[in-house]
PDB file of C-alpha atoms in Angstrom:
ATOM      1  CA  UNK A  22     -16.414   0.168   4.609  1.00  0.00           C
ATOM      2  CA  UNK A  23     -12.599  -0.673   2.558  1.00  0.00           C
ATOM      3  CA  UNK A  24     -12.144  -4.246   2.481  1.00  0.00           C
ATOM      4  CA  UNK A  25      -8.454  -4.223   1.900  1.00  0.00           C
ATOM      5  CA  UNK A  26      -7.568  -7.307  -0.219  1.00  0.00           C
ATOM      6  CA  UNK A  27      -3.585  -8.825   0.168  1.00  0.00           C
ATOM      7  CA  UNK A  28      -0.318  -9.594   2.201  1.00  0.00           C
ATOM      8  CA  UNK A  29       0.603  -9.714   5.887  1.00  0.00           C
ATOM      9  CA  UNK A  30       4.044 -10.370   6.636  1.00  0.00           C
ATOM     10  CA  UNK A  31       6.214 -10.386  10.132  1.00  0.00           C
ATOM     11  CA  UNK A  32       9.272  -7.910   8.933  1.00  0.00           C
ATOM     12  CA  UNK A  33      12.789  -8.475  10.427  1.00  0.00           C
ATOM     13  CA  UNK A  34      14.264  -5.056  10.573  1.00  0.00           C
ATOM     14  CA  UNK A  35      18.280  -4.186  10.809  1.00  0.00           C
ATOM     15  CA  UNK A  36      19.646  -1.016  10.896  1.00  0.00           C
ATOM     16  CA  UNK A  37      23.047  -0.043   9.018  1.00  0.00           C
ATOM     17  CA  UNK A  38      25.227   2.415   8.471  1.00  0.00           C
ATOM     18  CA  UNK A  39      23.770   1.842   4.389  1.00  0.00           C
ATOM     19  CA  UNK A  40      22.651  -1.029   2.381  1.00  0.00           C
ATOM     20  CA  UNK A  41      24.857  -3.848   2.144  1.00  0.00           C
ATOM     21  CA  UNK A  42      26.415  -4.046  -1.838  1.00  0.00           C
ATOM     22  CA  UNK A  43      25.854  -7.637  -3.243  1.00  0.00           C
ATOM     23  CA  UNK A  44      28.635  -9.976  -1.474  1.00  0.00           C
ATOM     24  CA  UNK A  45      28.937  -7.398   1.471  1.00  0.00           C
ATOM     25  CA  UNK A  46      28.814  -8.302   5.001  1.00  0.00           C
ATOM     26  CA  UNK A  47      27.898  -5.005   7.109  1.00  0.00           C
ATOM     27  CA  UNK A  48      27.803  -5.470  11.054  1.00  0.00           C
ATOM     28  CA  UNK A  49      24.716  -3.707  11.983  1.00  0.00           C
ATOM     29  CA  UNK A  50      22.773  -1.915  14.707  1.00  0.00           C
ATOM     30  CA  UNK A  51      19.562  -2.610  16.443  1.00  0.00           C
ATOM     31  CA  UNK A  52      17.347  -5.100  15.476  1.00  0.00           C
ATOM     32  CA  UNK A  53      13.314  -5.182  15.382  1.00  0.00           C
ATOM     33  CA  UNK A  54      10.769  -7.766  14.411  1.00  0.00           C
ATOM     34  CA  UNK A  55       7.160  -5.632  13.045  1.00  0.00           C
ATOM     35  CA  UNK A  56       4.117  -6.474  11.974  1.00  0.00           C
ATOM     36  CA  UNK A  57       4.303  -5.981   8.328  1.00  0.00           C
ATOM     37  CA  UNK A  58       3.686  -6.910   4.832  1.00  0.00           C
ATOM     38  CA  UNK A  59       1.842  -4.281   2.394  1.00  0.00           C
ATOM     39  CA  UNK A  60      -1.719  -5.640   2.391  1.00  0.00           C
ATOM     40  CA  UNK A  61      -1.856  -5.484   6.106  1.00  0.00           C
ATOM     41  CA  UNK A  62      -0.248  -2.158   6.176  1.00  0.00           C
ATOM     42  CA  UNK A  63      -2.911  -0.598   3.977  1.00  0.00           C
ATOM     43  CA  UNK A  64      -5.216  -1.946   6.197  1.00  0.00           C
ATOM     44  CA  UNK A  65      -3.849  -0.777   9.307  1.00  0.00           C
ATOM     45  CA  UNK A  66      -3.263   2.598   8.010  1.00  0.00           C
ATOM     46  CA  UNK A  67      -6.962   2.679   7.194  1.00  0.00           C
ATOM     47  CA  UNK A  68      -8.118   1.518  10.609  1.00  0.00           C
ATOM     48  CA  UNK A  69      -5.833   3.998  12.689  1.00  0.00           C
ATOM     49  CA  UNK A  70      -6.627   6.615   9.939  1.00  0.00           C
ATOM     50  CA  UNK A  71     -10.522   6.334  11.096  1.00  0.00           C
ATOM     51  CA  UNK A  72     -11.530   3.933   8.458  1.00  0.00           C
ATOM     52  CA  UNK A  73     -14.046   0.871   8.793  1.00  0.00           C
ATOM     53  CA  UNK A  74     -11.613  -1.925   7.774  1.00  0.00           C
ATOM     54  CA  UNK A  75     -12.545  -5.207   6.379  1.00  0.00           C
ATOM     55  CA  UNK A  76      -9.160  -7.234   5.258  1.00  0.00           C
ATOM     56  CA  UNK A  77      -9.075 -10.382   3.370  1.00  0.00           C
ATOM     57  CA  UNK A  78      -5.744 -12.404   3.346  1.00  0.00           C
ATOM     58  CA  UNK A  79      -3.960 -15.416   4.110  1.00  0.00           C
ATOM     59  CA  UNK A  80      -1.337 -16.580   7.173  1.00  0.00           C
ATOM     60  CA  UNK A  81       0.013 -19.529   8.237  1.00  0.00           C
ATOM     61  CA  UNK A  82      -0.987 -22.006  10.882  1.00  0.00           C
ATOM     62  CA  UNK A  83       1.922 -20.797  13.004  1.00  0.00           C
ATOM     63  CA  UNK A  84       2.889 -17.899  15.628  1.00  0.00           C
ATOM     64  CA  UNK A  85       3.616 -15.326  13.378  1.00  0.00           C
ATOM     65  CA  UNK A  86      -0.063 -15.578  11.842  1.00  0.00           C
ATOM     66  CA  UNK A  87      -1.489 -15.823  15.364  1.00  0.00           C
ATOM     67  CA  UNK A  88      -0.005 -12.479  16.258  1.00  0.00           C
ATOM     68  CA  UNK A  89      -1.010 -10.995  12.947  1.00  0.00           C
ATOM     69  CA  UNK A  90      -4.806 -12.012  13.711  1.00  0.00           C
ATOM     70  CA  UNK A  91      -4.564 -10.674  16.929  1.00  0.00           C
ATOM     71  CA  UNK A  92      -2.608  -7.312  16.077  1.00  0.00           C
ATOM     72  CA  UNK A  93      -5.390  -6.276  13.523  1.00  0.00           C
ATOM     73  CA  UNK A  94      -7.976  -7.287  15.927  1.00  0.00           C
ATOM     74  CA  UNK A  95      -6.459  -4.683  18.357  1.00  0.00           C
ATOM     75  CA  UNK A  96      -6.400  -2.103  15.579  1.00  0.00           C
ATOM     76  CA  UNK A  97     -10.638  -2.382  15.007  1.00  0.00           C
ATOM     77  CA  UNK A  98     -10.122  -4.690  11.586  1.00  0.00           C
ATOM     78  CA  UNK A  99     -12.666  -7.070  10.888  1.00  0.00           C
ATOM     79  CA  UNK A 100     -10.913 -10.665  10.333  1.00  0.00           C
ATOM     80  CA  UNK A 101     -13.165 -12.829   9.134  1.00  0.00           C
ATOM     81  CA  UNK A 102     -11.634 -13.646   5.789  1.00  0.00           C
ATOM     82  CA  UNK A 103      -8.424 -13.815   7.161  1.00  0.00           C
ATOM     83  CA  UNK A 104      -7.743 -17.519   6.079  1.00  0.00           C
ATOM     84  CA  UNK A 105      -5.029 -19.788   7.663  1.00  0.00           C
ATOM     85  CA  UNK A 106      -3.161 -22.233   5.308  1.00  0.00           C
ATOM     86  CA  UNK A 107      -2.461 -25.707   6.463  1.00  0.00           C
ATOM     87  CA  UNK A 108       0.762 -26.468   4.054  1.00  0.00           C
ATOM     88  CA  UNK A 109       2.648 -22.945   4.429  1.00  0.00           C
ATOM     89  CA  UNK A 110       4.378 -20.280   6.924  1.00  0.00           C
ATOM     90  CA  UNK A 111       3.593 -17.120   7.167  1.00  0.00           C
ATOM     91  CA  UNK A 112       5.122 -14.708   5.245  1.00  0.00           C
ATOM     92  CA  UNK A 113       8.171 -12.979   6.309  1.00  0.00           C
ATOM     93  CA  UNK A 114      10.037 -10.073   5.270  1.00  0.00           C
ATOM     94  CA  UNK A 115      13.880  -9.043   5.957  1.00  0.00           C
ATOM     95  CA  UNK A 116      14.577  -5.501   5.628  1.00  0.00           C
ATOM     96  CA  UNK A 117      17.469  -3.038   5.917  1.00  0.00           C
ATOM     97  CA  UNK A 118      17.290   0.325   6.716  1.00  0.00           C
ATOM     98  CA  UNK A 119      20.297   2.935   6.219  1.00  0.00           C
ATOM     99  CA  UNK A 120      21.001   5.747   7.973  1.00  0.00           C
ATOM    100  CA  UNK A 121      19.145   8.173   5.938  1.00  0.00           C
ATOM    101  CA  UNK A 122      16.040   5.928   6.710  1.00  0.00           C
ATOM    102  CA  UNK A 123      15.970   4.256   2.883  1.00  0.00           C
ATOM    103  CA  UNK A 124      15.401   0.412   2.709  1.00  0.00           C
ATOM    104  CA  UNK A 125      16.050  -2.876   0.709  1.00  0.00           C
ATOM    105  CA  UNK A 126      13.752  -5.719   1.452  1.00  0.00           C
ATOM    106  CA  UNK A 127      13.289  -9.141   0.522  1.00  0.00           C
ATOM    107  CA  UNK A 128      10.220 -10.887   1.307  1.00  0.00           C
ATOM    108  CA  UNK A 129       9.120 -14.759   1.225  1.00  0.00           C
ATOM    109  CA  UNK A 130       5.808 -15.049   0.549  1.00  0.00           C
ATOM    110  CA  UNK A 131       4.912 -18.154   2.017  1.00  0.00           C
ATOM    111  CA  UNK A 132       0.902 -18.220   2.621  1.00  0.00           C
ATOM    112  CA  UNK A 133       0.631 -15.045   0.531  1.00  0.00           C
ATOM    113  CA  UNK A 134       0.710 -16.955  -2.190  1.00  0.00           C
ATOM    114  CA  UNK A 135      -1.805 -19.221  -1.120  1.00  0.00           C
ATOM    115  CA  UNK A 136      -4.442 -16.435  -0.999  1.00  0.00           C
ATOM    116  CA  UNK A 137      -6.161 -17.932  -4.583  1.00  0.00           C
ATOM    117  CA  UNK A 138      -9.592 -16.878  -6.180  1.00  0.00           C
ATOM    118  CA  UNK A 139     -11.624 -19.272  -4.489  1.00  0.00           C
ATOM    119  CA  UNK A 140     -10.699 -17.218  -1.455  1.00  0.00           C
ATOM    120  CA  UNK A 141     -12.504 -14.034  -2.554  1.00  0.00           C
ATOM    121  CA  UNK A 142     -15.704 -15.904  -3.748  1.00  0.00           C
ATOM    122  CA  UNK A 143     -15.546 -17.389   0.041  1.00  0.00           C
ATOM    123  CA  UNK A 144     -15.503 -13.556   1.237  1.00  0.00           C
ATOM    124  CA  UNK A 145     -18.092 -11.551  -1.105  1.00  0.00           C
ATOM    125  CA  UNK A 146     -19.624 -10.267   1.923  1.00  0.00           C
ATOM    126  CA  UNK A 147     -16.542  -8.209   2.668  1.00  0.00           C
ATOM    127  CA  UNK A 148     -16.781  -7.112  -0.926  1.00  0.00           C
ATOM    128  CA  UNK A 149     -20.384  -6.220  -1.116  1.00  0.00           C
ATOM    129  CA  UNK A 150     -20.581  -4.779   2.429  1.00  0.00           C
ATOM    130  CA  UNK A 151     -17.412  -2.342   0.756  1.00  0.00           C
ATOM    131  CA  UNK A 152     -17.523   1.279  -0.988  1.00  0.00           C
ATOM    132  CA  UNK A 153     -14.019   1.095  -2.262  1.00  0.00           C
ATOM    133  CA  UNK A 154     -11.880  -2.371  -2.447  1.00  0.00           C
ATOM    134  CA  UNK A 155      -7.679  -1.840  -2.040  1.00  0.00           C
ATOM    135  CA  UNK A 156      -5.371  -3.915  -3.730  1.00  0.00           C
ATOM    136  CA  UNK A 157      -1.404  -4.408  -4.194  1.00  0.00           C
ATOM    137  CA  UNK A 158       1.134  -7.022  -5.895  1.00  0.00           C
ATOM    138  CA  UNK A 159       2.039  -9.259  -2.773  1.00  0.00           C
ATOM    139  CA  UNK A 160      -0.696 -11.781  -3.502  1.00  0.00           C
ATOM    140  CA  UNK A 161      -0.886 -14.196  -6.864  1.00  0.00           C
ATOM    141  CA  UNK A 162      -1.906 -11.773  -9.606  1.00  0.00           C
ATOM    142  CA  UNK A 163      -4.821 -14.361 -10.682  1.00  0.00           C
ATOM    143  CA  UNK A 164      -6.256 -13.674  -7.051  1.00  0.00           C
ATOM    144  CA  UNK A 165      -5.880  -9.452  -7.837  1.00  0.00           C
ATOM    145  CA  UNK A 166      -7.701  -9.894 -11.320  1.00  0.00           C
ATOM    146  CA  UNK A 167     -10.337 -12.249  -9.788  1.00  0.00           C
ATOM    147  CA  UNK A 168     -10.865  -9.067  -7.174  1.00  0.00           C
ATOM    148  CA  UNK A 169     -10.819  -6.337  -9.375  1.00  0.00           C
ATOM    149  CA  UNK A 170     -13.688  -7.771 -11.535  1.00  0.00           C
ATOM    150  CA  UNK A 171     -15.820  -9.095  -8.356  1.00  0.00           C
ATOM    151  CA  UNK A 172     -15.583  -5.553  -7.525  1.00  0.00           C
ATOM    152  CA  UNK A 173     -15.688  -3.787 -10.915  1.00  0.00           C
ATOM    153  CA  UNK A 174     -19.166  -5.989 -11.565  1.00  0.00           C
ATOM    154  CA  UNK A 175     -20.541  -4.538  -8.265  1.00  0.00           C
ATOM    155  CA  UNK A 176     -19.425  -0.925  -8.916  1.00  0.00           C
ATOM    156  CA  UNK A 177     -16.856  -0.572  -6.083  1.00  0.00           C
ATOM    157  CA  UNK A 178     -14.447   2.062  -6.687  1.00  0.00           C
ATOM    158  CA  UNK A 179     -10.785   0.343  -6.752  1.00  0.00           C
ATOM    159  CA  UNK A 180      -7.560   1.463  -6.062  1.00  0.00           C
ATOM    160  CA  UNK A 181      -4.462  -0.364  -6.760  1.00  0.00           C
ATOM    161  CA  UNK A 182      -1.144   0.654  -5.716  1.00  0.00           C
ATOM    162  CA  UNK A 183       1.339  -1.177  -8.259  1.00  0.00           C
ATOM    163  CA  UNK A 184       3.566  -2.685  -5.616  1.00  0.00           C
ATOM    164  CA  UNK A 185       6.238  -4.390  -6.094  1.00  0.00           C
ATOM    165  CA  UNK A 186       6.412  -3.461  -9.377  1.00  0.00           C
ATOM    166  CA  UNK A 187       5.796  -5.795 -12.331  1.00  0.00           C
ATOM    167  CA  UNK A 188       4.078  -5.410 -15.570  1.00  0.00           C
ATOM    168  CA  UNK A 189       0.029  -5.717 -15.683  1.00  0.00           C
ATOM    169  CA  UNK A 190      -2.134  -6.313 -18.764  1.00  0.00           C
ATOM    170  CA  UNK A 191      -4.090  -3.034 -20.345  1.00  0.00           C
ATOM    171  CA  UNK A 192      -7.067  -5.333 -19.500  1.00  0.00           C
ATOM    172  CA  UNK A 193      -6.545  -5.126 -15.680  1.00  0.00           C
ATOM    173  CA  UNK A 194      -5.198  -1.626 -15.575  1.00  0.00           C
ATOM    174  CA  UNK A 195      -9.008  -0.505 -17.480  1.00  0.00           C
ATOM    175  CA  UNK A 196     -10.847  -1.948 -14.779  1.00  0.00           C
ATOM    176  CA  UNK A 197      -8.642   0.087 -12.057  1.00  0.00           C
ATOM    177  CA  UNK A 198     -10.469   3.421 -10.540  1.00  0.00           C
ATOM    178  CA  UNK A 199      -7.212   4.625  -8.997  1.00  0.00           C
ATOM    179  CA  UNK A 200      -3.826   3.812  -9.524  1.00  0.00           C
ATOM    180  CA  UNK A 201      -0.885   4.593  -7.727  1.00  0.00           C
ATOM    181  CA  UNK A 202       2.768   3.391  -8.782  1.00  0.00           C
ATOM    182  CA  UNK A 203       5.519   5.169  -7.449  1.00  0.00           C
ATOM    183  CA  UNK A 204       8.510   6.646  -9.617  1.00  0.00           C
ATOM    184  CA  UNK A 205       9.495   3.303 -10.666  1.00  0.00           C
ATOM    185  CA  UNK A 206       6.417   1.579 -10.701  1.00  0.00           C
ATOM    186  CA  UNK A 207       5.520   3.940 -13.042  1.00  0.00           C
ATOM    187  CA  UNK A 208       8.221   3.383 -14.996  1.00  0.00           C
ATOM    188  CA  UNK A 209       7.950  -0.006 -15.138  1.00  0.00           C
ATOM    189  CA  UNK A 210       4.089   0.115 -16.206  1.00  0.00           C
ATOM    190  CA  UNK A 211       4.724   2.593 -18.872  1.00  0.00           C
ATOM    191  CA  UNK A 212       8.121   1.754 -20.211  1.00  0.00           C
ATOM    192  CA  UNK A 213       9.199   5.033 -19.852  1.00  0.00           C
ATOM    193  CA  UNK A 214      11.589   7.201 -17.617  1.00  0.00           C
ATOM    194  CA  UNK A 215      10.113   8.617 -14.688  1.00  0.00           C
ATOM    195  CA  UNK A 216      12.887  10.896 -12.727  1.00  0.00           C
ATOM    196  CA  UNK A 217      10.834  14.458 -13.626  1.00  0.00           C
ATOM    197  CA  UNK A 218       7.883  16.484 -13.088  1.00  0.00           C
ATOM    198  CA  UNK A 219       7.414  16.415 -16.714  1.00  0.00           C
ATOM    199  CA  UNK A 220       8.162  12.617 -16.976  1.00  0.00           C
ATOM    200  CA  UNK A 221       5.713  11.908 -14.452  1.00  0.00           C
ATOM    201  CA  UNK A 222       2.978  13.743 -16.500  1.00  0.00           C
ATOM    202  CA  UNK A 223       4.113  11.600 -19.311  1.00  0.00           C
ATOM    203  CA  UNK A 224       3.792   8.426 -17.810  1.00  0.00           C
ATOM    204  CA  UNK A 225       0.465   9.268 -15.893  1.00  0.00           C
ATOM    205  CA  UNK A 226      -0.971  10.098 -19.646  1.00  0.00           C
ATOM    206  CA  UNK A 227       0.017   6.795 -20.797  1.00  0.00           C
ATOM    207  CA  UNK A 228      -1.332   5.119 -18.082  1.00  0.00           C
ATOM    208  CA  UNK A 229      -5.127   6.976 -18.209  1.00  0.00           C
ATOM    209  CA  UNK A 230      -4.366   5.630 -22.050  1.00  0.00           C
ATOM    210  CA  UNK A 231      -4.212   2.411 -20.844  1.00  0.00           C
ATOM    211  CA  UNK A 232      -7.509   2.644 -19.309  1.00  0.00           C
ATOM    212  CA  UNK A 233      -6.731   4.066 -15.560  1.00  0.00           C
ATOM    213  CA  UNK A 234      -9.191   6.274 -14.841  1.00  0.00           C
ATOM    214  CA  UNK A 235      -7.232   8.378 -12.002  1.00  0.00           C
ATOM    215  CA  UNK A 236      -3.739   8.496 -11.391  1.00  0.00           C
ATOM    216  CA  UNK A 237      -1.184   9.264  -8.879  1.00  0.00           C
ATOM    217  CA  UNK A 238       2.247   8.587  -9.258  1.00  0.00           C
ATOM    218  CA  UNK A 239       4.117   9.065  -5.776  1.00  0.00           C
ATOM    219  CA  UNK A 240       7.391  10.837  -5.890  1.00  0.00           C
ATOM    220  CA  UNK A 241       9.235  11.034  -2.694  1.00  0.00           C
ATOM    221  CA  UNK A 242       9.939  14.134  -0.859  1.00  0.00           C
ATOM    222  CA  UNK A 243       8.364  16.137  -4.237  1.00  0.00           C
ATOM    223  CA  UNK A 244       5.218  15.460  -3.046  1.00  0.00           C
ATOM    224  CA  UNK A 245       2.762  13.096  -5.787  1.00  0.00           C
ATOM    225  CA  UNK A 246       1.595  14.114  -9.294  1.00  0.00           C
ATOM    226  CA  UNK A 247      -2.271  13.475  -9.498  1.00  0.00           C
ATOM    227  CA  UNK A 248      -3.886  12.960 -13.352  1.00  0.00           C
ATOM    228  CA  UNK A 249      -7.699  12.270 -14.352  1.00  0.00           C
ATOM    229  CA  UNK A 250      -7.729  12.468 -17.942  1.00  0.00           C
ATOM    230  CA  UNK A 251      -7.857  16.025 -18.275  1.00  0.00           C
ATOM    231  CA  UNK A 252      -5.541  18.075 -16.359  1.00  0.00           C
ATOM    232  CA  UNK A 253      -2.524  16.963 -13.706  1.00  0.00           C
ATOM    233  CA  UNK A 254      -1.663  18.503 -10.671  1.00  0.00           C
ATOM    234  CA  UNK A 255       1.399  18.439  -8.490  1.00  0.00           C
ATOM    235  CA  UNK A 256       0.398  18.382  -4.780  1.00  0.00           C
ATOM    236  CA  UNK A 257       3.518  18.921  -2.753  1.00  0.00           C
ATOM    237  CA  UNK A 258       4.541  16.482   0.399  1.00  0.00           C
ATOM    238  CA  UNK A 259       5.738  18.066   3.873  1.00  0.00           C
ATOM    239  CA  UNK A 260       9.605  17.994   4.757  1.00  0.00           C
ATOM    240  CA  UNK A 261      10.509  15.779   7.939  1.00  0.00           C
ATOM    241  CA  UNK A 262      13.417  13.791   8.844  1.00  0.00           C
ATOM    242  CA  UNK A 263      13.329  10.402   7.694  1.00  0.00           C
ATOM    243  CA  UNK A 264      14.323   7.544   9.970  1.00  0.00           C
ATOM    244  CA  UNK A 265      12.928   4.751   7.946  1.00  0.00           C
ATOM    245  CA  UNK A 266      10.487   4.600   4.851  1.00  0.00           C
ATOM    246  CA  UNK A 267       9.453   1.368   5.304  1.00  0.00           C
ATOM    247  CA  UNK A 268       5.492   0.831   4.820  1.00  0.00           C
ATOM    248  CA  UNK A 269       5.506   4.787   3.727  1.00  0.00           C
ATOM    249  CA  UNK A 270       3.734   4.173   0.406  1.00  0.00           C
ATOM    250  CA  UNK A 271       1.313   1.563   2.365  1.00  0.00           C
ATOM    251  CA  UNK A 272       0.314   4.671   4.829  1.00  0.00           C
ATOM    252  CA  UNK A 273      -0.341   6.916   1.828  1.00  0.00           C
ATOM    253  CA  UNK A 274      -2.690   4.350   0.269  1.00  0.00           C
ATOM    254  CA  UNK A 275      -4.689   3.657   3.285  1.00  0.00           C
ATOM    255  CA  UNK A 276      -4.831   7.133   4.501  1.00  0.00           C
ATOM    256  CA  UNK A 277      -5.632   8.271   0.986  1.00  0.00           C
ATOM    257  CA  UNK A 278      -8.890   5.636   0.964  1.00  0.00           C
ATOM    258  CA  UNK A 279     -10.389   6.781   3.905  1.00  0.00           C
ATOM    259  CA  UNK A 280      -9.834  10.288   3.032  1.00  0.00           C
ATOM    260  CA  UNK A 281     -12.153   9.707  -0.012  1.00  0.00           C
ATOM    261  CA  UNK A 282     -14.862   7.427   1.659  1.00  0.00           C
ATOM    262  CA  UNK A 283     -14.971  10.842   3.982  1.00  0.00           C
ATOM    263  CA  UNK A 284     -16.379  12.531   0.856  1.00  0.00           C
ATOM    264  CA  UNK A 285     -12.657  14.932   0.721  1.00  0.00           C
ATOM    265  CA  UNK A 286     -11.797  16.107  -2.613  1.00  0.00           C
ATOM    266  CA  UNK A 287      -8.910  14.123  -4.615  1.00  0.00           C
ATOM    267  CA  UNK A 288      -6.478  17.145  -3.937  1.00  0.00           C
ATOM    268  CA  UNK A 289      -7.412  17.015  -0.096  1.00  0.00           C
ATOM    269  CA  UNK A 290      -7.238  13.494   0.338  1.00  0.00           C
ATOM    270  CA  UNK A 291      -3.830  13.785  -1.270  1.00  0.00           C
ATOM    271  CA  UNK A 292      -2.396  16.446   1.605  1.00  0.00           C
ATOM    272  CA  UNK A 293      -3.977  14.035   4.118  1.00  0.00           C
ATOM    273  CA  UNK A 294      -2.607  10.641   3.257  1.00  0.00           C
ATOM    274  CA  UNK A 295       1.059  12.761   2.127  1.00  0.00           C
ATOM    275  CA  UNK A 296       0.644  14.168   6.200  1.00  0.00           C
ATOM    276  CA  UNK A 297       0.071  10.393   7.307  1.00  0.00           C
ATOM    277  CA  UNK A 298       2.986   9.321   5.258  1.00  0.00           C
ATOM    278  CA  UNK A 299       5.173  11.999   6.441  1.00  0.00           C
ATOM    279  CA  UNK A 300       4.508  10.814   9.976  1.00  0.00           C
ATOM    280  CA  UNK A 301       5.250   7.121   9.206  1.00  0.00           C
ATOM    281  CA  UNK A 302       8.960   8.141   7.870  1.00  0.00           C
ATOM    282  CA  UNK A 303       9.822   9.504  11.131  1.00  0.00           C
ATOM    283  CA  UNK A 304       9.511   6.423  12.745  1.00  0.00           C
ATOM    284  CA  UNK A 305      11.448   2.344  12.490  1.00  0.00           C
ATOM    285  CA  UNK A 306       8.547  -0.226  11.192  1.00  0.00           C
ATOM    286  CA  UNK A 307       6.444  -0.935   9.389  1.00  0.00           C
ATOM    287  CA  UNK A 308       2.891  -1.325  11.240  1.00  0.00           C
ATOM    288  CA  UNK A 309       4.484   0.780  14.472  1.00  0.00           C
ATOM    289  CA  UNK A 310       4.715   3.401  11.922  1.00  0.00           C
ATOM    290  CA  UNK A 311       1.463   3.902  11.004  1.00  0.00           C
ATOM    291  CA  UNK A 312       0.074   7.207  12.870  1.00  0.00           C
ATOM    292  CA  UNK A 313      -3.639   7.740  14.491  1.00  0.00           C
ATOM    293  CA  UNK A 314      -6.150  10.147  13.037  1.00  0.00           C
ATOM    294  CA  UNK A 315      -5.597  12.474  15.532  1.00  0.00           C
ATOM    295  CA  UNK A 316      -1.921  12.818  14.937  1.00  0.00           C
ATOM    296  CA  UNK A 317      -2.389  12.831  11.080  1.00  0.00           C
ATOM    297  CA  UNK A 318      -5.231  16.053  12.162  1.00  0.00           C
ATOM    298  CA  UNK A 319      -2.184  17.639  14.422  1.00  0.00           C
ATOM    299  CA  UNK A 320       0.247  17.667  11.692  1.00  0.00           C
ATOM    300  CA  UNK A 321      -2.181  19.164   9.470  1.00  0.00           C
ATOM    301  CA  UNK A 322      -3.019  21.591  11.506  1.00  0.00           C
ATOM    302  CA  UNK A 323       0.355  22.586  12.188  1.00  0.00           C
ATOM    303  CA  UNK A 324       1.150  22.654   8.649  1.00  0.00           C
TER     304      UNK A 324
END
């Protein structure tokens, strides 16, 4: 079992020629509401990836959350700690996507942030019932440290992908099995440049310093740079055409957890959640993105 612990969001997608400068009106192209939100992502990535999901969150009393329930019901996820707040909408995200498939996205977090401590001592069943718990930065960071040590005290193997970026004490960060920032998540975390292979080393270092015990920094089309304390390894992504990106780092980290509940080695699970990933890019949306475990086994196979 991953219980998957954060946000579920309805994105508002528009495509453009590129992202609008600040001030900037672009006319766009087609428009697309998704289910979204990086929590939910993770979780749906893990489901349609082959994984048992469990996924504790929080939506709103409204459509949006409705749909949300019933979208990850569809996908196999258990939603029993899905929680609806009274006082707050659902979260929403607006996103543009350029032509060469990068985004910008703003998000209001609306019952996200309602998704407090008390929550997770509601659903320890999800926890304890769980072999690895998966966190990100879309929920109140008071609910993420409450989760890490309810599932550091019951030996659950946790991975947290640093997203959206902001700083985290050395405290949290030595209770964290896994951690996976991107480039500038990394950056952020470390206080140092992260643009090469080499930097990327260097910033992995001084994160296992800071008490991660395995890290892997994601870097784009170069594939991600995986570091355990002792040696690092560069394990190479596959080349596709991009459409969109959106929910691209929330496919890896999904795929990548049920790859090691399989039992797959770190450098395996790696290849398998960069060939879910590189599926996901080819595609508009977020959740509509995410690929099935038999398509994530073609591509391998044909790579």
């Amino acid at each position: 079992m991953i219980t998957v612990i954060g946000s579920s969001n309805t994105d508002m997608i528009l495509k453009l020629a590129r992202i609008p400068a600040p001030g900037e009106t672009l006319l766009g192209g087609a428009f697309q509401m998704a289910a979204g939100g990086k929590g939910a992502n993770q979780a749906v990535a893990a489901a349609r990836a082959g994984g048992k999901v469990n996924f504790i969150a929080c939506v709103g009393q409204d459509v949006f959350g409705t749909q949300a329930i019933e979208g990850f019901q569809k996908d196999g996820i258990q939603t029993d700690y899905i929680f609806q707040a009274e006082a707050s909408a659902s979260g929403v995200a607006l996103i543009f996507v350029s032509e060469e498939g990068e985004n910008s996205i703003g998000v209001a977090s609306g019952a996200n942030a309602m998704l407090l401590p008390h929550h997770l001592d509601q659903a320890l069943p999800a926890i304890d019932a769980a072999s690895m718990v998966l966190l990100q930065l879309e929920t109140p960071i008071s609910t993420i440290s409450h989760a890490v040590d309810l599932a550091h005290a019951r030996g659950k193997k946790v991975i947290l992908n640093p997203a959206p970026a902001q700083a985290l004490s050395k405290e949290l960060i030595s209770k964290i099995d896994i951690l996976t920032p991107n480039e500038s998540e990394a950056s952020l975390l470390t206080q140092l440049a992260v643009h090469t292979h080499q930097e990327a080393i260097q910033a992995a270092k001084k994160l296992g310093d800071m008490g991660a015990k395995e890290v892997i920094i994601t870097l784009g089309k170069e594939g991600a740079l995986y570091y355990n304390g002792q040696k690092s390894l560069l394990i190479p992504g596959f080349v596709v055409e991009a459409q969109d990106t959106t929910a691209a780092g929330d496919t890896f980290n999904g795929s990548l957890a049920v790859a090691l509940t399989e039992g797959k080695s770190m450098e395996e699970a790696i290849k398998f959640a960069h060939a879910a990933a590189a599926i996901s890019v080819t595609r508009t949306g977020a959740q509509p993105s995410v690929p099935s475990r038999e398509e994530i086994d073609t591509f391998l196979a044909a790579h």
